[in-house]
Coordinates of C-alpha atoms and ligand atoms in Angstrom, one line a residue:
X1 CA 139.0 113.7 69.5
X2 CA 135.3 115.2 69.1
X3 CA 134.4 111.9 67.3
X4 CA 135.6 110.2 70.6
X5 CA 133.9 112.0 72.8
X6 CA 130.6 112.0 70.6
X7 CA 131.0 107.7 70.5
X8 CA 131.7 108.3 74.6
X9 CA 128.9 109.8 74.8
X10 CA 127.0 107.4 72.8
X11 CA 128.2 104.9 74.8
X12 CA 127.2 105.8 77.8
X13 CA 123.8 106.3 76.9
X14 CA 123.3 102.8 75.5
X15 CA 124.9 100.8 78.5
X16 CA 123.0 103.3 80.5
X17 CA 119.8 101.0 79.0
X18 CA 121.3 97.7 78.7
X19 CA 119.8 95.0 80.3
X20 CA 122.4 91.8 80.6
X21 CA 126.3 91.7 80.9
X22 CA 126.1 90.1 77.0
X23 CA 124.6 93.2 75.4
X24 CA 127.2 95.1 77.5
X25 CA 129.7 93.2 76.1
X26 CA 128.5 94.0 72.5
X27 CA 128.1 97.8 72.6
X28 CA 131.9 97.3 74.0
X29 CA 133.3 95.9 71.3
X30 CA 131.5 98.1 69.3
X31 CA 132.9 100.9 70.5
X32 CA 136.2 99.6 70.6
X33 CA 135.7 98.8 66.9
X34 CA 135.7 102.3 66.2
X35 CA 138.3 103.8 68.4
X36 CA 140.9 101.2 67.8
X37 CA 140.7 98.7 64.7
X38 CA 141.0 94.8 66.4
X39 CA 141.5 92.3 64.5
X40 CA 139.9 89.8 67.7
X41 CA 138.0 90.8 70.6
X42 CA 137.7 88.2 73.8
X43 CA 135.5 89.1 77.2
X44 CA 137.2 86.7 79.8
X45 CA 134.9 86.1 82.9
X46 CA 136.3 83.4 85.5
X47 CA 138.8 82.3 82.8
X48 CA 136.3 81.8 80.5
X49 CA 135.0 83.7 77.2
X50 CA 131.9 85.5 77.8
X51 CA 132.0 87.3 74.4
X52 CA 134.0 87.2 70.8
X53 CA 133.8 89.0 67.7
X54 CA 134.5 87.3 65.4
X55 CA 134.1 84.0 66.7
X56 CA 137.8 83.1 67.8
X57 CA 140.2 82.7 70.4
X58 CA 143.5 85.2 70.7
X59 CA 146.2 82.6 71.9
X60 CA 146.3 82.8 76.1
X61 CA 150.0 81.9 75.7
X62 CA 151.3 84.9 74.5
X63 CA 149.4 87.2 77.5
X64 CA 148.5 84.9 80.1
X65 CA 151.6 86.2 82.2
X66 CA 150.5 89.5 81.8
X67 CA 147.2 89.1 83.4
X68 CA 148.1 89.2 87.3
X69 CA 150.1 91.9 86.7
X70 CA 147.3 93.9 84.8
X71 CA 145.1 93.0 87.3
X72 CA 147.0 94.8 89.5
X73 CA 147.7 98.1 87.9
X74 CA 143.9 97.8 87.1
X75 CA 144.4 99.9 83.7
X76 CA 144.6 98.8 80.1
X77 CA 147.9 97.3 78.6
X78 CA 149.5 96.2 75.4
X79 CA 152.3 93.3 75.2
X80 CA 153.8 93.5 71.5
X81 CA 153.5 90.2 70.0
X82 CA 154.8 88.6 66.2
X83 CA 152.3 90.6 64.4
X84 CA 151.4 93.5 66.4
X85 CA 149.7 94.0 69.9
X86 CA 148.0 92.1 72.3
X87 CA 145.6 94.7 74.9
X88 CA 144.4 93.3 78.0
X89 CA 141.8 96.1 79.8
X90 CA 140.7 95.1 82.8
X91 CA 136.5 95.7 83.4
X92 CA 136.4 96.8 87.1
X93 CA 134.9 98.4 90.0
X94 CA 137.1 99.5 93.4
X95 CA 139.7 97.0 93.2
X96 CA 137.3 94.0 91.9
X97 CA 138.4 92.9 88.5
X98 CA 134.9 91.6 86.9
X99 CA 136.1 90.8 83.5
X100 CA 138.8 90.9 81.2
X101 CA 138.8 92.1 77.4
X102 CA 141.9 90.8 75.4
X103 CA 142.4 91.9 72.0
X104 CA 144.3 91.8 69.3
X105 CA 145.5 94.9 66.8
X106 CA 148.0 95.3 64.5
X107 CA 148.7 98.9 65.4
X108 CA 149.9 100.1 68.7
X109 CA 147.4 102.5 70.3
X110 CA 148.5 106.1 71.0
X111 CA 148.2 107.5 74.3
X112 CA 144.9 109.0 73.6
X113 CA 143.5 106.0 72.6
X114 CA 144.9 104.2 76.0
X115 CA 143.2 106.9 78.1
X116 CA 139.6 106.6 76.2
X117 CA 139.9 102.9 77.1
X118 CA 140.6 103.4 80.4
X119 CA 137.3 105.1 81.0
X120 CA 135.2 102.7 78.5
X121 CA 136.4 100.0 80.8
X122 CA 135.4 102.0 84.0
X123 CA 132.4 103.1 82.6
X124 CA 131.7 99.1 81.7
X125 CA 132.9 97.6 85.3
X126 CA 130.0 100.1 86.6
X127 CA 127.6 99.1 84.4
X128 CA 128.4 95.4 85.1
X129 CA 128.2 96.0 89.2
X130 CA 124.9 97.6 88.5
X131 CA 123.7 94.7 86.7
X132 CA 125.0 92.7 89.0
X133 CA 123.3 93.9 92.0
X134 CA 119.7 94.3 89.9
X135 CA 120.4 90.9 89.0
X136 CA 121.3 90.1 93.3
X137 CA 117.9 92.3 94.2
X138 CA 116.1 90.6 91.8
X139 CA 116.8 87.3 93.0
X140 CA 117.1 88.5 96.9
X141 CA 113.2 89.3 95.5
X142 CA 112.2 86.1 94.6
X143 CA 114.0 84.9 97.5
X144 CA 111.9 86.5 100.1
X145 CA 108.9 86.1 97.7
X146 CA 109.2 82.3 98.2
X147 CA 109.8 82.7 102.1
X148 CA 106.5 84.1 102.1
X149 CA 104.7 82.2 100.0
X150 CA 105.1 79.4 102.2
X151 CA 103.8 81.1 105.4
X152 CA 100.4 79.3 105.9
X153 CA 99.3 83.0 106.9
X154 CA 97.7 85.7 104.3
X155 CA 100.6 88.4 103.9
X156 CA 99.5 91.4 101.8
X157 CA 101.1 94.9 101.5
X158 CA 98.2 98.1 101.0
X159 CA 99.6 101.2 99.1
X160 CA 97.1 104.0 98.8
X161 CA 94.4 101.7 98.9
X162 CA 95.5 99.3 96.2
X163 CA 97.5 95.8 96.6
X164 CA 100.9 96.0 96.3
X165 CA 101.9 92.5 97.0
X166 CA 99.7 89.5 97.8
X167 CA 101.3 86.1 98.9
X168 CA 100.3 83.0 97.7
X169 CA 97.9 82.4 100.0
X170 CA 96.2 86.2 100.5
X171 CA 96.2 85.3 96.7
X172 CA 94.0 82.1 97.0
X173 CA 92.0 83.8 99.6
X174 CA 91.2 86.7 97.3
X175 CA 90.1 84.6 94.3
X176 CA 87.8 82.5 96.1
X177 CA 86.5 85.2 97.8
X178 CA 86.3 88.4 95.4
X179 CA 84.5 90.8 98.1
X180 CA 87.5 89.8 101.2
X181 CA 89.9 93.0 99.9
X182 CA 86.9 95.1 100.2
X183 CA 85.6 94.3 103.3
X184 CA 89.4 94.1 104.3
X185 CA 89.5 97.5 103.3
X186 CA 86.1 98.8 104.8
X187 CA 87.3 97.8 108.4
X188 CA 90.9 99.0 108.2
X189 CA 91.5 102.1 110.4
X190 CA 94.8 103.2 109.2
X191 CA 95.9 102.3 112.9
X192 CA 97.8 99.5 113.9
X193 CA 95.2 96.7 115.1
X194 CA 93.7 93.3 114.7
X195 CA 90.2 92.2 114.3
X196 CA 87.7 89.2 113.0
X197 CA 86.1 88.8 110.1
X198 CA 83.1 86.8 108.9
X199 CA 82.6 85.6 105.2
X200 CA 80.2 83.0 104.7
X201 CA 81.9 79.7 106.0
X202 CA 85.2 81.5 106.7
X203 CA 86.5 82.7 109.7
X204 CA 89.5 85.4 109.5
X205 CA 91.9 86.9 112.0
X206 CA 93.1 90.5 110.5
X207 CA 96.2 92.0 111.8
X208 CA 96.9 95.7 110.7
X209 CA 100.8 97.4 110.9
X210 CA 100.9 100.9 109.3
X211 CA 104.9 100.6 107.9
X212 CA 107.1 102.9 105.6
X213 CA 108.5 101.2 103.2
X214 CA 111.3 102.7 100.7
X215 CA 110.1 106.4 102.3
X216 CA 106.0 105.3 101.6
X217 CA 103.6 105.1 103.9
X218 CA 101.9 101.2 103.3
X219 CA 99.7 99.0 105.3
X220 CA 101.1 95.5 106.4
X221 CA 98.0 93.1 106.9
X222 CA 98.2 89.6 108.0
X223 CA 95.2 87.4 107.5
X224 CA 95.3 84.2 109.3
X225 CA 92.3 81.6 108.6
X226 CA 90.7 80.5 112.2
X227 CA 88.0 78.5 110.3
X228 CA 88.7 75.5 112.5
X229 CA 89.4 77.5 115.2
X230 CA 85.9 78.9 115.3
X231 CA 84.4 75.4 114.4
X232 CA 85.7 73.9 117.1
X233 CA 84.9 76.7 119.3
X234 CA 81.0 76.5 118.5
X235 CA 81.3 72.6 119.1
X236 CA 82.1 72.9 122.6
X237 CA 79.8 75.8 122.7
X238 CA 76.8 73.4 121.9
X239 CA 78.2 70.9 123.6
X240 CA 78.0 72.7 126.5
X241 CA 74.9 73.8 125.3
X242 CA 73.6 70.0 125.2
X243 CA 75.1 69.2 129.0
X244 CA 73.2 72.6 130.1
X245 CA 70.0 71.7 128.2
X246 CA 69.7 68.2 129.1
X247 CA 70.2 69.1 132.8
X248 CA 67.6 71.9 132.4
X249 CA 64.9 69.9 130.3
X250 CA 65.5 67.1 133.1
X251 CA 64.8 69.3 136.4
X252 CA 61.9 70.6 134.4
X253 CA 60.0 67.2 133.7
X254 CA 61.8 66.0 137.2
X255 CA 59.8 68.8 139.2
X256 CA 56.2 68.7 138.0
X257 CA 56.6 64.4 137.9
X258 CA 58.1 64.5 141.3
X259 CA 54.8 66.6 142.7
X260 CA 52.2 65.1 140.1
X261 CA 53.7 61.8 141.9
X262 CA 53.4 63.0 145.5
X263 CA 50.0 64.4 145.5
X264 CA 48.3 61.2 143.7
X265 CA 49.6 59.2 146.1
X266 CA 48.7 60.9 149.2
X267 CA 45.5 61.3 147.6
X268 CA 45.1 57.4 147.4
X269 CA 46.7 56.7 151.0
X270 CA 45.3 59.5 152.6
X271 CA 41.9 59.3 153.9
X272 CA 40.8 62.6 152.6
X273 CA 37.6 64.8 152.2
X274 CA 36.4 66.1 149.0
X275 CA 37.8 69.8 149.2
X276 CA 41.2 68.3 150.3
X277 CA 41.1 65.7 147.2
X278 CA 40.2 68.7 144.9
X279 CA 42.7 71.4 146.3
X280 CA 45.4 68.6 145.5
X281 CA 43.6 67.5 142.0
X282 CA 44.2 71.3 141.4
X283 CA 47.9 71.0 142.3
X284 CA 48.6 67.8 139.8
X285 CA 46.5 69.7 137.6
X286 CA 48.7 72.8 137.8
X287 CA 52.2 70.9 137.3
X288 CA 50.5 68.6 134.3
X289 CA 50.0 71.9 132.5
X290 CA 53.6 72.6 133.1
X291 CA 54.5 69.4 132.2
X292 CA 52.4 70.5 128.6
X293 CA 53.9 73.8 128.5
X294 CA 57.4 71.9 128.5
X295 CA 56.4 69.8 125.6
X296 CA 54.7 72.5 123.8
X297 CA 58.4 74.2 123.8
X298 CA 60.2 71.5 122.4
X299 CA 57.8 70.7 119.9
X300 CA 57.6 74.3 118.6
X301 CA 61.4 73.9 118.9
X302 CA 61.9 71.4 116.4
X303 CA 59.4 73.6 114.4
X304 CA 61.6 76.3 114.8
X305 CA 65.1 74.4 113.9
X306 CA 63.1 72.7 110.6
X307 CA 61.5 76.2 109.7
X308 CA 58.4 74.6 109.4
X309 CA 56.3 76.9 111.7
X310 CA 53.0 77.9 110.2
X311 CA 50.9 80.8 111.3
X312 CA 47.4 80.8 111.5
X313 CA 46.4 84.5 111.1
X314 CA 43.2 86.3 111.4
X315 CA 42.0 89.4 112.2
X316 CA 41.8 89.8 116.2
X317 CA 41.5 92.2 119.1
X318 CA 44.7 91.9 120.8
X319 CA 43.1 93.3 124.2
X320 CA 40.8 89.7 124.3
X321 CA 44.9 88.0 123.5
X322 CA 46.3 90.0 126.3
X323 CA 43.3 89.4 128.7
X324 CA 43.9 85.5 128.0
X325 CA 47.8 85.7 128.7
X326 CA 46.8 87.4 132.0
X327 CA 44.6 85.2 133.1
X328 CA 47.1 82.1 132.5
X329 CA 49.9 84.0 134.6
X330 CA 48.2 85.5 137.2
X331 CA 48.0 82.2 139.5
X332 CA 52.3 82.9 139.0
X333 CA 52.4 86.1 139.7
X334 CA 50.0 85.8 142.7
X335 CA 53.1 83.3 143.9
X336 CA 55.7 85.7 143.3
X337 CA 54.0 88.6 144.8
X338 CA 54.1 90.6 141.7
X339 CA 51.5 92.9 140.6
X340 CA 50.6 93.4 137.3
X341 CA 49.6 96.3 135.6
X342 CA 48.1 96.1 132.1
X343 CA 46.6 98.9 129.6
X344 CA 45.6 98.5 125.9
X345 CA 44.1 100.9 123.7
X346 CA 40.6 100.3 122.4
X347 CA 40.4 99.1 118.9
X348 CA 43.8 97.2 118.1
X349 CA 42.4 94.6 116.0
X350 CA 45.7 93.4 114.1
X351 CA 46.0 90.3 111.6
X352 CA 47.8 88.1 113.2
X353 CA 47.9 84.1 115.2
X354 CA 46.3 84.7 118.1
X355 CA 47.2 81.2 119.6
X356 CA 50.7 82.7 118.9
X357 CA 50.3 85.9 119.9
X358 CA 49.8 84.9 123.2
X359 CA 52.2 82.7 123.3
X360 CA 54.2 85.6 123.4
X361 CA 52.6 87.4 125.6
X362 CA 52.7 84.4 128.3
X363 CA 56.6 84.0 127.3
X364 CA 57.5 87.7 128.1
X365 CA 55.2 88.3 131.1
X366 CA 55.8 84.9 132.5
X367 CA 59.6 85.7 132.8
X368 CA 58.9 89.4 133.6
X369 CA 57.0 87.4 137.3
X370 CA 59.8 84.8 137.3
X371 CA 62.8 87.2 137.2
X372 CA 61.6 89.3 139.8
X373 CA 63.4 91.2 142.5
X374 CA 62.9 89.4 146.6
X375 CA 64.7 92.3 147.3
X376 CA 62.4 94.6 146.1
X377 CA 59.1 95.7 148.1
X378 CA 56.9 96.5 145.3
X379 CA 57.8 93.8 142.6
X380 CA 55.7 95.1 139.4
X381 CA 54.7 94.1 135.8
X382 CA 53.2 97.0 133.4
X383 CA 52.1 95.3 130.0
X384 CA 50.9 98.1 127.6
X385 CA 50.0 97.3 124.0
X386 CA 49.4 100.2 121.7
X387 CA 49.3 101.7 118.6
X388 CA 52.3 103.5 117.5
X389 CA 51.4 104.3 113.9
X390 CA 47.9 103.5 112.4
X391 CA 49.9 100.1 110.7
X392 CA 51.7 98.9 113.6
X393 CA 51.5 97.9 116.9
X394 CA 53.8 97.7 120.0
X395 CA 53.4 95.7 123.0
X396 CA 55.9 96.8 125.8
X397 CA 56.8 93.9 129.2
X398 CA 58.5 96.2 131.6
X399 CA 59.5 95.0 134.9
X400 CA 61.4 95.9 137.7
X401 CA 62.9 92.4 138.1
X402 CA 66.9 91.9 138.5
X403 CA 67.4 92.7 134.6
X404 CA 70.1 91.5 132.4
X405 CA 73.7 92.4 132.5
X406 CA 74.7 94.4 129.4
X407 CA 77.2 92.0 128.0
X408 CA 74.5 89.1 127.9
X409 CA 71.6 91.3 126.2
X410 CA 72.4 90.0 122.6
X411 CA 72.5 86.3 124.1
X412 CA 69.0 85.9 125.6
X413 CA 67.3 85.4 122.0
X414 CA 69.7 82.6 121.5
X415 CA 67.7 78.7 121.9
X416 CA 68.7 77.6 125.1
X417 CA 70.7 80.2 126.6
X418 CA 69.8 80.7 129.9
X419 CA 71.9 83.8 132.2
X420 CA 73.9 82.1 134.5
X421 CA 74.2 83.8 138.0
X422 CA 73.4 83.3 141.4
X423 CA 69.9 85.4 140.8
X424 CA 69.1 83.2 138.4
X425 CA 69.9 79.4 139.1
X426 CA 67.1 78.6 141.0
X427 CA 64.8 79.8 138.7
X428 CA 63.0 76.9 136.2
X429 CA 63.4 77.6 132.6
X430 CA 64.8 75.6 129.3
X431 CA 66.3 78.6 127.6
X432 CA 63.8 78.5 124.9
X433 CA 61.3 80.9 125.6
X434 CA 62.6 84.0 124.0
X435 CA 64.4 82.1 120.9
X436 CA 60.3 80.9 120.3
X437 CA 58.9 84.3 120.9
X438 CA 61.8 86.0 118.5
X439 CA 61.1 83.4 115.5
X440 CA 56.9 84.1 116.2
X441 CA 57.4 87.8 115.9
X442 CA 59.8 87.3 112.8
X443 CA 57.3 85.4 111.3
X444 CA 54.8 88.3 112.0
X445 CA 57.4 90.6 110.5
X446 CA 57.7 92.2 113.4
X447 CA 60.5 92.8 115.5
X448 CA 61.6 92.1 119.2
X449 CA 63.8 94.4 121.8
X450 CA 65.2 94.6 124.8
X451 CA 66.5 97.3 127.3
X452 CA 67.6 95.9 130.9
X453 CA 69.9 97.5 133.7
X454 CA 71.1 94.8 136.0
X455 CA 69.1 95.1 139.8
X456 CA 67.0 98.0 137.9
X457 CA 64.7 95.7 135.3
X458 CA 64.0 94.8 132.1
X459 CA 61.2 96.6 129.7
X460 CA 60.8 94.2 126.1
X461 CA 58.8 95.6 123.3
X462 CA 57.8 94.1 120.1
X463 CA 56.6 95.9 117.2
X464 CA 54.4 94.0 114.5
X465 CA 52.5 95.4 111.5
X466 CA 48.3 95.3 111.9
X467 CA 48.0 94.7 108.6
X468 CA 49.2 91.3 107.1
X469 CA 51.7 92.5 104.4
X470 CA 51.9 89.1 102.7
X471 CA 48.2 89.6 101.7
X472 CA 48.4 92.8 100.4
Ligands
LIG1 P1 64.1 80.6 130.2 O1 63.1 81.7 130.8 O2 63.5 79.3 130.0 O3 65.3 80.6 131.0 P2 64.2 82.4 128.0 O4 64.6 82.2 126.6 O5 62.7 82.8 128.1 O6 64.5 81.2 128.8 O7 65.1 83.6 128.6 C1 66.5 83.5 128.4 C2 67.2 84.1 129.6 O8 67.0 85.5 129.5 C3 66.6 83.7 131.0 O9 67.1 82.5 131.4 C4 67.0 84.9 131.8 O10 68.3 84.8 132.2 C5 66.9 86.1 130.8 N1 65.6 86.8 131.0 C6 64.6 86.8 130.1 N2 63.6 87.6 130.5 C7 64.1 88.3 131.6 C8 63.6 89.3 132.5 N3 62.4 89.9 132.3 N4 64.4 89.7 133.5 C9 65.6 89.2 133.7 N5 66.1 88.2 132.9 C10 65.4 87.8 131.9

């Protein structure tokens, strides 16, 4: 009896381990060796053998009657046959017969020996429903694994900061871009959320669920691909872009032509005396310059888009730049009624292109005149240009124009974009101007800014070095 319950206990710790229903089957008729001395062993699954030792079939004839009935009773029985005993012990759990071992001894087995195999085959049928429902998981697993790899969408599952499971496709994202997870990682909140996320040519739409999952916290994230999404968006961006610009870059050639036309030919149908003829020369004179300035643009422009924009640099006061800017807006600002106020400290000579430099100067102030305020009685302009450290320079443009509105303040340095209000539509302009003057003060090394309160004004400053860095 103690050697019984030492092999029972043996048992149980080996099907505790086992892995398939045939090694089961095995360590069963192992046991059963030992107990009870077969002669043939048979495993019957669905009618058919599942397992033998040795390698033979016990005759169905002699117990086949006996099976329904034993799979009733659901306990182990022996039918005498011509030379000995035929067992049938049924492998179950509940009522659900899974198996059947049939064997075949010569002895008839004493009560103990009925009882230990009455709990070898329980202990079995449990084993065998356990196996069955790792083997059901496992394949409910790959199940649901294929389900998901199919969606088109990124599906990965965050535990404690690592990846727990990546679908196919989060997979194929990952390897072709190692640094995603990471910055994946760097914006997750631990909140549920969504947001975008740029990585060189790709375009991702992140959505975050905090779950618990088998009593652990985990992070659900969804990573959808709106590449083409995006794409498509900045085509009808610059489309529109295109319509705008056209129509701009046509009202602006259409309005100097249209008056450069008008004067010349009253001056040459108009019997008119030399001051008249000049004030209107000066007029035609006035719009051809515009007509230069809007060429000038587009050819620094297509300087700008090719990167081929060259600085000419030398050492220069920028007082004698910022006098020069003045001078070429003041007729504009006389027109608009604004007064400008301009300071610069003595000695600011700074390496840099002066042509450019005012170029920038013009850009800022002129639109400092141009977005000014009807509404307001004293429209100013206050240029300042000093020296902030003894290596770099800041010019400030602050006005008291109708400003910006706060969501279009990281637009206005974009080519061709233009704020689009009722303020503004009237007022001339390609949408270039402060896309040229950003790229010249890149170029410098400097840096451009903005601050603006709509109906309160604007104030732009631009920083760039004296010295030229390249040269040192
Ligand atoms: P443009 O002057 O040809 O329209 P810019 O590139 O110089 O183009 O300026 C872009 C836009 O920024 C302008 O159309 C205008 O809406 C806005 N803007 C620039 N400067 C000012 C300013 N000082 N006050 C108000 N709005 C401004």
């Amino acid at each position: 009896m103690v050697e019984v319950q030492h092999l029972l206990s043996k048992y149980i710790l080996e099907i505790s381990k086992v892995k398939d229903e045939g090694t089961l089957y095995a360590a069963l008729s192992e046991i059963t060796k030992k107990v009870l001395n077969y002669e043939v062993l048979n495993v019957l699954k669905d009618g058919a053998i599942v397992h033998s030792d040795p390698h033979m079939e016990i005759d169905r004839t002699v117990y086949a009657d006996f099976v329904p009935w034993v799979e009733e009773r659901l306990s182990p029985s022996f039918v005498p046959v011509e030379d000995g005993f035929v067992g049938l012990i049924p492998i179950f759990k509940g009522t659900k017969v899974l198996s059947m071992v049939v064997l075949k001894t010569p002895n008839e087995p004493t009560s103990e020996t009925m009882d230990y195999l009455q709990l070898v085959a329980y202990l079995s049928g449990v084993t065998l429903e356990n196996l069955r429902l790792l083997e059901f998981v496992d394949k409910a697993r790959g199940y649901f694994e294929s389900i998901l790899n199919l969606a088109n969408d990124g599906i990965v599952v965050l535990s404690g900061g690592t990846t727990e499971f990546a679908n196919t496709k989060a997979k194929m994202l990952f390897d072709e871009y190692p640094e995603l997870l990471v910055l994946i990682m760097s914006n997750i909140t631990g909140e549920e959320g969504s947001f975008e996320l740029e990585l060189g040519k790709l375009f991702l739409s992140v959505f975050v669920k905090p779950v618990r999952l088998l009593g652990e916290e985990k992070l659900l994230v969804g990573l959808r691909n709106i590449t083409s999404e995006k794409e498509v968006q900045k085509l009808r961006e610059l489309d529109k872009i295109k319509t705008n610009f056209i129509a701009n870059i046509s009202h602006e050639l259409r309005t100097p032509l249209a008056a450069i036309k008008a004067y010349t030919e009253t001056i040459i149908n108009t019997e008119m005396n030399h001051e008249e003829i000049m004030e209107f020369l000066n007029i035609v004179y006035e719009q051809s310059l515009k007509l230069e300035q809007l060429l000038n643009d587009l050819l620094d422009f297509s300087q700008m888009e090719s990167h081929t924009m060259k600085l000419i640099k030398e050492e220069v006061n920028l007082c004698v730049v910022m006098n020069q800017a003045l001078d070429t807006v003041r007729n504009l600002a006389l027109q608009k009624k604004v007064e400008i106020q301009a300071e610069c400290d003595n000695n600011l000579s700074v390496i840099c292109d002066p042509r450019r430099m005012e170029q920038v100067l013009v850009n800022l102030l002129s639109n400092a005149i141009k977005f000014s305020d009807d509404k307001k009685k004293n429209k100013y302009v206050k240029v300042r240009i000093s020296k902030v450290s003894p290596d770099m320079v800041e010019i400030t443009v602050e006005d008291n124009g109708i400003g910006i509105p706060n969501d279009k303040l990281d637009k206005i340095f974009d080519k061709f974009y233009r704020v689009d209000s009722e303020l503004t539509y009237s007022i001339p302009g390609t949408g270039l101007g402060l896309a040229i003057v950003k790229e010249i003060v890149e170029l410098h090394n400097g840096e451009i800014a903005v601050l603006s309160e709509e109906g309160i004004g604007s104030t732009f400053t631009v920083r760039i070095p004296t010295r030229d860095p390249e040269k040192e």
